[in-house]
PDB file of C-alpha atoms in Angstrom:
ATOM      1  CA  UNK A  23     -33.025  21.295  21.071  1.00  0.00           C
ATOM      2  CA  UNK A  24     -36.377  22.688  22.244  1.00  0.00           C
ATOM      3  CA  UNK A  25     -36.995  24.171  18.773  1.00  0.00           C
ATOM      4  CA  UNK A  26     -36.150  20.823  17.170  1.00  0.00           C
ATOM      5  CA  UNK A  27     -38.728  19.051  19.336  1.00  0.00           C
ATOM      6  CA  UNK A  28     -41.407  21.546  18.268  1.00  0.00           C
ATOM      7  CA  UNK A  29     -40.445  21.166  14.604  1.00  0.00           C
ATOM      8  CA  UNK A  30     -40.750  17.372  14.829  1.00  0.00           C
ATOM      9  CA  UNK A  31     -44.296  17.788  16.171  1.00  0.00           C
ATOM     10  CA  UNK A  32     -45.082  20.236  13.385  1.00  0.00           C
ATOM     11  CA  UNK A  33     -43.797  17.773  10.761  1.00  0.00           C
ATOM     12  CA  UNK A  34     -45.956  15.009  12.210  1.00  0.00           C
ATOM     13  CA  UNK A  35     -48.971  17.227  11.555  1.00  0.00           C
ATOM     14  CA  UNK A  36     -47.671  18.477   8.198  1.00  0.00           C
ATOM     15  CA  UNK A  37     -44.974  16.106   6.797  1.00  0.00           C
ATOM     16  CA  UNK A  38     -44.436  18.151   3.607  1.00  0.00           C
ATOM     17  CA  UNK A  39     -43.964  21.529   5.285  1.00  0.00           C
ATOM     18  CA  UNK A  40     -40.894  22.868   3.463  1.00  0.00           C
ATOM     19  CA  UNK A  41     -40.268  25.697   5.934  1.00  0.00           C
ATOM     20  CA  UNK A  42     -40.325  23.274   8.886  1.00  0.00           C
ATOM     21  CA  UNK A  43     -37.862  20.958   7.105  1.00  0.00           C
ATOM     22  CA  UNK A  44     -35.560  23.904   6.382  1.00  0.00           C
ATOM     23  CA  UNK A  45     -35.663  25.010  10.043  1.00  0.00           C
ATOM     24  CA  UNK A  46     -35.077  21.408  11.162  1.00  0.00           C
ATOM     25  CA  UNK A  47     -31.891  21.322   9.075  1.00  0.00           C
ATOM     26  CA  UNK A  48     -30.729  24.612  10.627  1.00  0.00           C
ATOM     27  CA  UNK A  49     -31.409  23.285  14.140  1.00  0.00           C
ATOM     28  CA  UNK A  50     -29.469  20.066  13.498  1.00  0.00           C
ATOM     29  CA  UNK A  51     -26.563  22.071  12.116  1.00  0.00           C
ATOM     30  CA  UNK A  52     -26.517  24.390  15.135  1.00  0.00           C
ATOM     31  CA  UNK A  53     -26.719  21.470  17.575  1.00  0.00           C
ATOM     32  CA  UNK A  54     -23.740  19.785  15.874  1.00  0.00           C
ATOM     33  CA  UNK A  55     -21.862  23.074  16.056  1.00  0.00           C
ATOM     34  CA  UNK A  56     -22.615  23.400  19.781  1.00  0.00           C
ATOM     35  CA  UNK A  57     -21.540  19.798  20.457  1.00  0.00           C
ATOM     36  CA  UNK A  58     -18.235  20.384  18.638  1.00  0.00           C
ATOM     37  CA  UNK A  59     -17.603  23.515  20.691  1.00  0.00           C
ATOM     38  CA  UNK A  60     -18.478  21.636  23.897  1.00  0.00           C
ATOM     39  CA  UNK A  61     -16.112  18.754  23.071  1.00  0.00           C
ATOM     40  CA  UNK A  62     -13.321  21.173  22.190  1.00  0.00           C
ATOM     41  CA  UNK A  63     -13.830  23.028  25.486  1.00  0.00           C
ATOM     42  CA  UNK A  64     -13.683  19.731  27.409  1.00  0.00           C
ATOM     43  CA  UNK A  65     -10.506  18.646  25.591  1.00  0.00           C
ATOM     44  CA  UNK A  66      -8.896  22.005  26.323  1.00  0.00           C
ATOM     45  CA  UNK A  67      -9.811  21.729  30.012  1.00  0.00           C
ATOM     46  CA  UNK A  68      -8.290  18.234  30.135  1.00  0.00           C
ATOM     47  CA  UNK A  69      -5.168  19.508  28.411  1.00  0.00           C
ATOM     48  CA  UNK A  70      -4.753  22.243  31.038  1.00  0.00           C
ATOM     49  CA  UNK A  71      -5.509  19.553  33.609  1.00  0.00           C
ATOM     50  CA  UNK A  72      -6.118  21.808  36.632  1.00  0.00           C
ATOM     51  CA  UNK A  73      -9.102  21.799  38.985  1.00  0.00           C
ATOM     52  CA  UNK A  74      -9.945  25.369  37.990  1.00  0.00           C
ATOM     53  CA  UNK A  75      -9.985  24.540  34.280  1.00  0.00           C
ATOM     54  CA  UNK A  76     -12.213  21.507  34.806  1.00  0.00           C
ATOM     55  CA  UNK A  77     -14.582  23.401  37.144  1.00  0.00           C
ATOM     56  CA  UNK A  78     -14.762  26.268  34.664  1.00  0.00           C
ATOM     57  CA  UNK A  79     -15.891  23.794  32.016  1.00  0.00           C
ATOM     58  CA  UNK A  80     -18.608  22.409  34.324  1.00  0.00           C
ATOM     59  CA  UNK A  81     -19.815  25.932  35.100  1.00  0.00           C
ATOM     60  CA  UNK A  82     -20.054  26.771  31.403  1.00  0.00           C
ATOM     61  CA  UNK A  83     -21.650  23.459  30.326  1.00  0.00           C
ATOM     62  CA  UNK A  84     -23.615  22.203  33.362  1.00  0.00           C
ATOM     63  CA  UNK A  85     -25.706  19.819  31.256  1.00  0.00           C
ATOM     64  CA  UNK A  86     -22.801  18.448  29.191  1.00  0.00           C
ATOM     65  CA  UNK A  87     -22.383  14.732  28.634  1.00  0.00           C
ATOM     66  CA  UNK A  88     -18.747  15.310  29.680  1.00  0.00           C
ATOM     67  CA  UNK A  89     -19.725  16.737  33.082  1.00  0.00           C
ATOM     68  CA  UNK A  90     -19.390  13.411  34.919  1.00  0.00           C
ATOM     69  CA  UNK A  91     -15.946  12.821  33.423  1.00  0.00           C
ATOM     70  CA  UNK A  92     -14.871  16.310  34.443  1.00  0.00           C
ATOM     71  CA  UNK A  93     -16.133  15.747  38.008  1.00  0.00           C
ATOM     72  CA  UNK A  94     -14.276  12.425  38.177  1.00  0.00           C
ATOM     73  CA  UNK A  95     -11.090  14.119  37.047  1.00  0.00           C
ATOM     74  CA  UNK A  96     -11.472  16.716  39.801  1.00  0.00           C
ATOM     75  CA  UNK A  97     -11.963  13.933  42.362  1.00  0.00           C
ATOM     76  CA  UNK A  98      -8.929  12.150  40.922  1.00  0.00           C
ATOM     77  CA  UNK A  99      -6.807  15.275  40.724  1.00  0.00           C
ATOM     78  CA  UNK A 100      -4.751  14.906  43.919  1.00  0.00           C
ATOM     79  CA  UNK A 101      -3.846  11.282  43.200  1.00  0.00           C
ATOM     80  CA  UNK A 102      -2.890  12.055  39.612  1.00  0.00           C
ATOM     81  CA  UNK A 103      -0.860  15.132  40.622  1.00  0.00           C
ATOM     82  CA  UNK A 104       1.097  13.004  43.061  1.00  0.00           C
ATOM     83  CA  UNK A 105       1.905  10.480  40.320  1.00  0.00           C
ATOM     84  CA  UNK A 106       2.987  13.283  37.981  1.00  0.00           C
ATOM     85  CA  UNK A 107       5.232  14.742  40.665  1.00  0.00           C
ATOM     86  CA  UNK A 108       7.017  11.401  41.147  1.00  0.00           C
ATOM     87  CA  UNK A 109       7.070  10.718  37.387  1.00  0.00           C
ATOM     88  CA  UNK A 110       8.106   7.085  37.786  1.00  0.00           C
ATOM     89  CA  UNK A 111       6.653   3.900  36.358  1.00  0.00           C
ATOM     90  CA  UNK A 112       5.884   2.724  39.903  1.00  0.00           C
ATOM     91  CA  UNK A 113       3.960   5.936  40.688  1.00  0.00           C
ATOM     92  CA  UNK A 114       1.819   5.663  37.553  1.00  0.00           C
ATOM     93  CA  UNK A 115       1.153   1.971  38.156  1.00  0.00           C
ATOM     94  CA  UNK A 116       0.159   2.845  41.722  1.00  0.00           C
ATOM     95  CA  UNK A 117      -2.311   5.417  40.376  1.00  0.00           C
ATOM     96  CA  UNK A 118      -3.843   2.782  38.083  1.00  0.00           C
ATOM     97  CA  UNK A 119      -4.340   0.346  40.953  1.00  0.00           C
ATOM     98  CA  UNK A 120      -5.588   2.798  43.594  1.00  0.00           C
ATOM     99  CA  UNK A 121      -7.665   5.312  41.626  1.00  0.00           C
ATOM    100  CA  UNK A 122     -11.406   4.914  42.008  1.00  0.00           C
ATOM    101  CA  UNK A 123     -12.325   6.707  38.790  1.00  0.00           C
ATOM    102  CA  UNK A 124      -9.235   6.148  36.598  1.00  0.00           C
ATOM    103  CA  UNK A 125      -9.998   9.443  34.886  1.00  0.00           C
ATOM    104  CA  UNK A 126      -6.337   9.777  33.852  1.00  0.00           C
ATOM    105  CA  UNK A 127      -5.949   6.130  32.826  1.00  0.00           C
ATOM    106  CA  UNK A 128      -4.902   6.886  29.233  1.00  0.00           C
ATOM    107  CA  UNK A 129      -2.426   9.540  30.346  1.00  0.00           C
ATOM    108  CA  UNK A 130      -0.944   7.158  32.932  1.00  0.00           C
ATOM    109  CA  UNK A 131      -0.475   4.401  30.352  1.00  0.00           C
ATOM    110  CA  UNK A 132       1.147   6.893  27.958  1.00  0.00           C
ATOM    111  CA  UNK A 133       3.554   8.002  30.687  1.00  0.00           C
ATOM    112  CA  UNK A 134       4.452   4.394  31.476  1.00  0.00           C
ATOM    113  CA  UNK A 135       5.010   3.715  27.770  1.00  0.00           C
ATOM    114  CA  UNK A 136       7.263   6.767  27.481  1.00  0.00           C
ATOM    115  CA  UNK A 137       9.361   5.670  30.468  1.00  0.00           C
ATOM    116  CA  UNK A 138       9.659   2.139  29.055  1.00  0.00           C
ATOM    117  CA  UNK A 139      10.670   3.580  25.676  1.00  0.00           C
ATOM    118  CA  UNK A 140      13.441   5.587  27.321  1.00  0.00           C
ATOM    119  CA  UNK A 141      14.664   2.580  29.294  1.00  0.00           C
ATOM    120  CA  UNK A 142      14.671   0.411  26.180  1.00  0.00           C
ATOM    121  CA  UNK A 143      16.478   3.083  24.185  1.00  0.00           C
ATOM    122  CA  UNK A 144      19.265   3.280  26.756  1.00  0.00           C
ATOM    123  CA  UNK A 145      19.631  -0.498  26.473  1.00  0.00           C
ATOM    124  CA  UNK A 146      19.887  -0.654  22.656  1.00  0.00           C
ATOM    125  CA  UNK A 147      21.207   2.716  21.472  1.00  0.00           C
ATOM    126  CA  UNK A 148      24.746   1.315  21.062  1.00  0.00           C
ATOM    127  CA  UNK A 149      23.605  -1.998  19.579  1.00  0.00           C
ATOM    128  CA  UNK A 150      25.232  -3.316  16.397  1.00  0.00           C
ATOM    129  CA  UNK A 151      22.192  -5.386  15.458  1.00  0.00           C
ATOM    130  CA  UNK A 152      19.610  -3.893  13.070  1.00  0.00           C
ATOM    131  CA  UNK A 153      16.802  -6.101  14.435  1.00  0.00           C
ATOM    132  CA  UNK A 154      17.124  -4.418  17.856  1.00  0.00           C
ATOM    133  CA  UNK A 155      16.187  -1.063  16.332  1.00  0.00           C
ATOM    134  CA  UNK A 156      13.475  -2.646  14.173  1.00  0.00           C
ATOM    135  CA  UNK A 157      11.847  -4.142  17.286  1.00  0.00           C
ATOM    136  CA  UNK A 158      12.148  -0.805  19.074  1.00  0.00           C
ATOM    137  CA  UNK A 159      10.378   1.025  16.221  1.00  0.00           C
ATOM    138  CA  UNK A 160       7.541  -1.511  16.228  1.00  0.00           C
ATOM    139  CA  UNK A 161       7.140  -1.324  20.002  1.00  0.00           C
ATOM    140  CA  UNK A 162       7.568   2.439  20.452  1.00  0.00           C
ATOM    141  CA  UNK A 163       6.402   4.206  17.245  1.00  0.00           C
ATOM    142  CA  UNK A 164       5.873   7.510  19.096  1.00  0.00           C
ATOM    143  CA  UNK A 165       9.227   7.630  20.880  1.00  0.00           C
ATOM    144  CA  UNK A 166      11.300  10.832  20.505  1.00  0.00           C
ATOM    145  CA  UNK A 167      14.148   8.518  19.425  1.00  0.00           C
ATOM    146  CA  UNK A 168      12.278   7.175  16.374  1.00  0.00           C
ATOM    147  CA  UNK A 169      14.355   9.105  13.825  1.00  0.00           C
ATOM    148  CA  UNK A 170      17.639   8.032  15.392  1.00  0.00           C
ATOM    149  CA  UNK A 171      16.440   4.427  15.626  1.00  0.00           C
ATOM    150  CA  UNK A 172      15.495   4.461  11.922  1.00  0.00           C
ATOM    151  CA  UNK A 173      18.901   5.886  11.028  1.00  0.00           C
ATOM    152  CA  UNK A 174      20.774   3.271  13.066  1.00  0.00           C
ATOM    153  CA  UNK A 175      18.717   0.453  11.540  1.00  0.00           C
ATOM    154  CA  UNK A 176      19.364   1.650   7.980  1.00  0.00           C
ATOM    155  CA  UNK A 177      23.098   2.127   8.557  1.00  0.00           C
ATOM    156  CA  UNK A 178      23.492  -1.335  10.098  1.00  0.00           C
ATOM    157  CA  UNK A 179      21.529  -2.977   7.275  1.00  0.00           C
ATOM    158  CA  UNK A 180      23.565  -1.054   4.693  1.00  0.00           C
ATOM    159  CA  UNK A 181      26.840  -2.148   6.279  1.00  0.00           C
ATOM    160  CA  UNK A 182      25.617  -5.740   6.573  1.00  0.00           C
ATOM    161  CA  UNK A 183      24.727  -5.952   2.877  1.00  0.00           C
ATOM    162  CA  UNK A 184      27.949  -4.163   1.930  1.00  0.00           C
ATOM    163  CA  UNK A 185      29.945  -6.861   3.742  1.00  0.00           C
ATOM    164  CA  UNK A 186      28.017  -9.475   1.716  1.00  0.00           C
ATOM    165  CA  UNK A 187      28.745  -7.595  -1.562  1.00  0.00           C
ATOM    166  CA  UNK A 188      25.024  -6.978  -2.112  1.00  0.00           C
ATOM    167  CA  UNK A 189      25.807  -3.572  -3.540  1.00  0.00           C
ATOM    168  CA  UNK A 190      22.334  -2.515  -4.674  1.00  0.00           C
ATOM    169  CA  UNK A 191      20.759  -3.234  -1.288  1.00  0.00           C
ATOM    170  CA  UNK A 192      23.714  -1.690   0.548  1.00  0.00           C
ATOM    171  CA  UNK A 193      23.421   1.488  -1.509  1.00  0.00           C
ATOM    172  CA  UNK A 194      19.642   1.639  -1.013  1.00  0.00           C
ATOM    173  CA  UNK A 195      19.856   1.452   2.795  1.00  0.00           C
ATOM    174  CA  UNK A 196      22.866   3.756   3.127  1.00  0.00           C
ATOM    175  CA  UNK A 197      21.322   6.284   0.753  1.00  0.00           C
ATOM    176  CA  UNK A 198      18.092   6.334   2.780  1.00  0.00           C
ATOM    177  CA  UNK A 199      20.109   6.731   5.995  1.00  0.00           C
ATOM    178  CA  UNK A 200      22.118   9.591   4.490  1.00  0.00           C
ATOM    179  CA  UNK A 201      18.861  11.376   3.622  1.00  0.00           C
ATOM    180  CA  UNK A 202      17.929  11.320   7.316  1.00  0.00           C
ATOM    181  CA  UNK A 203      21.353  12.300   8.660  1.00  0.00           C
ATOM    182  CA  UNK A 204      24.730  12.639   6.954  1.00  0.00           C
ATOM    183  CA  UNK A 205      26.785   9.479   7.253  1.00  0.00           C
ATOM    184  CA  UNK A 206      30.258   9.471   8.771  1.00  0.00           C
ATOM    185  CA  UNK A 207      33.181   7.075   9.060  1.00  0.00           C
ATOM    186  CA  UNK A 208      33.061   3.698   7.311  1.00  0.00           C
ATOM    187  CA  UNK A 209      29.366   3.953   6.321  1.00  0.00           C
ATOM    188  CA  UNK A 210      30.101   7.240   4.534  1.00  0.00           C
ATOM    189  CA  UNK A 211      33.171   5.781   2.840  1.00  0.00           C
ATOM    190  CA  UNK A 212      31.216   2.735   1.659  1.00  0.00           C
ATOM    191  CA  UNK A 213      28.252   4.832   0.529  1.00  0.00           C
ATOM    192  CA  UNK A 214      30.504   7.199  -1.410  1.00  0.00           C
ATOM    193  CA  UNK A 215      32.280   4.273  -3.053  1.00  0.00           C
ATOM    194  CA  UNK A 216      28.959   2.694  -4.092  1.00  0.00           C
ATOM    195  CA  UNK A 217      27.678   6.026  -5.352  1.00  0.00           C
ATOM    196  CA  UNK A 218      30.768   6.585  -7.504  1.00  0.00           C
ATOM    197  CA  UNK A 219      30.513   3.047  -8.866  1.00  0.00           C
ATOM    198  CA  UNK A 220      26.872   3.568  -9.833  1.00  0.00           C
ATOM    199  CA  UNK A 221      27.702   6.852 -11.525  1.00  0.00           C
ATOM    200  CA  UNK A 222      30.589   5.160 -13.339  1.00  0.00           C
ATOM    201  CA  UNK A 223      28.127   2.600 -14.717  1.00  0.00           C
ATOM    202  CA  UNK A 224      25.546   5.224 -15.683  1.00  0.00           C
ATOM    203  CA  UNK A 225      25.655   5.519 -19.482  1.00  0.00           C
ATOM    204  CA  UNK A 226      24.061   8.969 -19.471  1.00  0.00           C
ATOM    205  CA  UNK A 227      26.593  10.343 -17.011  1.00  0.00           C
ATOM    206  CA  UNK A 228      29.548   8.745 -18.832  1.00  0.00           C
ATOM    207  CA  UNK A 229      28.378  10.061 -22.199  1.00  0.00           C
ATOM    208  CA  UNK A 230      27.858  13.540 -20.734  1.00  0.00           C
ATOM    209  CA  UNK A 231      31.312  13.451 -19.129  1.00  0.00           C
ATOM    210  CA  UNK A 232      32.902  12.321 -22.415  1.00  0.00           C
ATOM    211  CA  UNK A 233      31.190  15.109 -24.349  1.00  0.00           C
ATOM    212  CA  UNK A 234      32.717  17.601 -21.950  1.00  0.00           C
ATOM    213  CA  UNK A 235      36.253  16.311 -22.527  1.00  0.00           C
ATOM    214  CA  UNK A 236      38.673  17.533 -25.130  1.00  0.00           C
ATOM    215  CA  UNK A 237      39.767  14.835 -27.598  1.00  0.00           C
ATOM    216  CA  UNK A 238      43.338  15.659 -26.565  1.00  0.00           C
ATOM    217  CA  UNK A 239      42.612  14.916 -22.886  1.00  0.00           C
ATOM    218  CA  UNK A 240      44.456  11.969 -21.366  1.00  0.00           C
ATOM    219  CA  UNK A 241      41.064  10.719 -20.101  1.00  0.00           C
ATOM    220  CA  UNK A 242      39.267  10.873 -23.470  1.00  0.00           C
ATOM    221  CA  UNK A 243      40.217   7.434 -24.828  1.00  0.00           C
ATOM    222  CA  UNK A 244      39.787   5.528 -21.512  1.00  0.00           C
ATOM    223  CA  UNK A 245      36.334   7.104 -20.953  1.00  0.00           C
ATOM    224  CA  UNK A 246      35.368   6.468 -24.571  1.00  0.00           C
ATOM    225  CA  UNK A 247      36.391   2.796 -24.233  1.00  0.00           C
ATOM    226  CA  UNK A 248      34.392   2.556 -21.019  1.00  0.00           C
ATOM    227  CA  UNK A 249      31.299   3.973 -22.743  1.00  0.00           C
ATOM    228  CA  UNK A 250      31.766   1.526 -25.643  1.00  0.00           C
ATOM    229  CA  UNK A 251      31.703  -1.417 -23.233  1.00  0.00           C
ATOM    230  CA  UNK A 252      28.704  -0.046 -21.310  1.00  0.00           C
ATOM    231  CA  UNK A 253      26.732   0.308 -24.552  1.00  0.00           C
ATOM    232  CA  UNK A 254      27.858  -3.113 -25.754  1.00  0.00           C
ATOM    233  CA  UNK A 255      26.676  -4.850 -22.568  1.00  0.00           C
ATOM    234  CA  UNK A 256      23.114  -3.649 -23.257  1.00  0.00           C
ATOM    235  CA  UNK A 257      23.036  -5.107 -26.778  1.00  0.00           C
ATOM    236  CA  UNK A 258      20.532  -7.902 -27.356  1.00  0.00           C
ATOM    237  CA  UNK A 259      18.288  -9.484 -29.972  1.00  0.00           C
ATOM    238  CA  UNK A 260      16.129  -6.359 -30.197  1.00  0.00           C
ATOM    239  CA  UNK A 261      19.097  -3.986 -30.669  1.00  0.00           C
ATOM    240  CA  UNK A 262      19.348  -2.151 -33.984  1.00  0.00           C
ATOM    241  CA  UNK A 263      22.393  -2.131 -36.255  1.00  0.00           C
ATOM    242  CA  UNK A 264      22.740   1.554 -35.374  1.00  0.00           C
ATOM    243  CA  UNK A 265      23.123   0.704 -31.664  1.00  0.00           C
ATOM    244  CA  UNK A 266      25.788  -1.864 -32.495  1.00  0.00           C
ATOM    245  CA  UNK A 267      27.694   0.554 -34.738  1.00  0.00           C
ATOM    246  CA  UNK A 268      27.436   3.273 -32.070  1.00  0.00           C
ATOM    247  CA  UNK A 269      28.984   1.025 -29.406  1.00  0.00           C
ATOM    248  CA  UNK A 270      31.819   0.103 -31.751  1.00  0.00           C
ATOM    249  CA  UNK A 271      32.421   3.733 -32.686  1.00  0.00           C
ATOM    250  CA  UNK A 272      33.441   4.582 -29.118  1.00  0.00           C
ATOM    251  CA  UNK A 273      36.059   1.798 -28.941  1.00  0.00           C
ATOM    252  CA  UNK A 274      39.522   3.361 -29.199  1.00  0.00           C
ATOM    253  CA  UNK A 275      41.854   0.386 -28.928  1.00  0.00           C
ATOM    254  CA  UNK A 276      42.070  -3.155 -30.297  1.00  0.00           C
ATOM    255  CA  UNK A 277      41.124  -4.960 -27.082  1.00  0.00           C
ATOM    256  CA  UNK A 278      38.030  -2.819 -26.562  1.00  0.00           C
ATOM    257  CA  UNK A 279      36.978  -3.270 -30.217  1.00  0.00           C
ATOM    258  CA  UNK A 280      37.399  -7.022 -29.829  1.00  0.00           C
ATOM    259  CA  UNK A 281      35.250  -7.062 -26.685  1.00  0.00           C
ATOM    260  CA  UNK A 282      32.552  -4.914 -28.310  1.00  0.00           C
ATOM    261  CA  UNK A 283      32.547  -7.103 -31.436  1.00  0.00           C
ATOM    262  CA  UNK A 284      32.042 -10.120 -29.189  1.00  0.00           C
ATOM    263  CA  UNK A 285      28.901  -8.506 -27.682  1.00  0.00           C
ATOM    264  CA  UNK A 286      27.696  -7.557 -31.184  1.00  0.00           C
ATOM    265  CA  UNK A 287      28.218 -11.124 -32.415  1.00  0.00           C
ATOM    266  CA  UNK A 288      26.210 -12.517 -29.492  1.00  0.00           C
ATOM    267  CA  UNK A 289      23.418  -9.993 -30.076  1.00  0.00           C
ATOM    268  CA  UNK A 290      23.208 -10.853 -33.788  1.00  0.00           C
ATOM    269  CA  UNK A 291      23.148 -14.576 -33.023  1.00  0.00           C
ATOM    270  CA  UNK A 292      20.310 -14.030 -30.538  1.00  0.00           C
ATOM    271  CA  UNK A 293      18.450 -11.966 -33.168  1.00  0.00           C
ATOM    272  CA  UNK A 294      18.863 -14.673 -35.828  1.00  0.00           C
ATOM    273  CA  UNK A 295      17.717 -17.401 -33.462  1.00  0.00           C
ATOM    274  CA  UNK A 296      14.683 -15.344 -32.473  1.00  0.00           C
ATOM    275  CA  UNK A 297      13.795 -14.689 -36.128  1.00  0.00           C
ATOM    276  CA  UNK A 298      14.055 -18.420 -36.943  1.00  0.00           C
ATOM    277  CA  UNK A 299      11.753 -19.243 -34.018  1.00  0.00           C
ATOM    278  CA  UNK A 300       9.246 -16.593 -35.117  1.00  0.00           C
ATOM    279  CA  UNK A 301       9.310 -17.893 -38.723  1.00  0.00           C
ATOM    280  CA  UNK A 302       8.819 -21.440 -37.498  1.00  0.00           C
TER     281      UNK A 302
END
């Protein structure tokens, strides 16, 4: 700091002095480095939280801007230690109302919040209402029960949508919950059922499964018919003749061929209507 003051005087006399500007930059850099080290030392002393640690900081940095805070913490130490020993919401609230310096104000509020989070968790942990867990997550985002609260919320939402036959939403919530923690009981049964249904409707999976079957397998024709109907349902005015023929080629019985032909007919009608509109 003393060097920086001298350099500023030098630059007033010689504003374009390159060497002085270079040294000024070095001084500023070193001062920033010292301030970072000082702040880190203060934070470490606060983390230890003892009188000795705080006094050691004052001894090492007697001119620090944090000195007054450290001295206040030492003066506050007995009152804060007493609150910590009791570790109750009442004790921390008492500290906040009686402390002269409130050096541990943030810590006291955090402790109160943690106690309230635990009390609230005990009240709602067996709840069957997803909104209870949603409110808890909004109110206590740093609670150690956050993961469990998220899981409960997702499971309850998944089960709620499953009961309403909203299968996509039910699968989405239950799948997300299962990624956090493996589902059990009814939620697992419902999730597994939805998962199998989605895989059954997945053309790629059905085609791959069919390709792995022998033509003599008892499952070959039923799976082939299922694939024919899946392909047919995706036919529309932009579908090619090849796509239509492909869907029909997988149909193995009369009823399936009839259903596929019905989809093909609708797709061709839509194509003709679109072409007429475009020509017009």
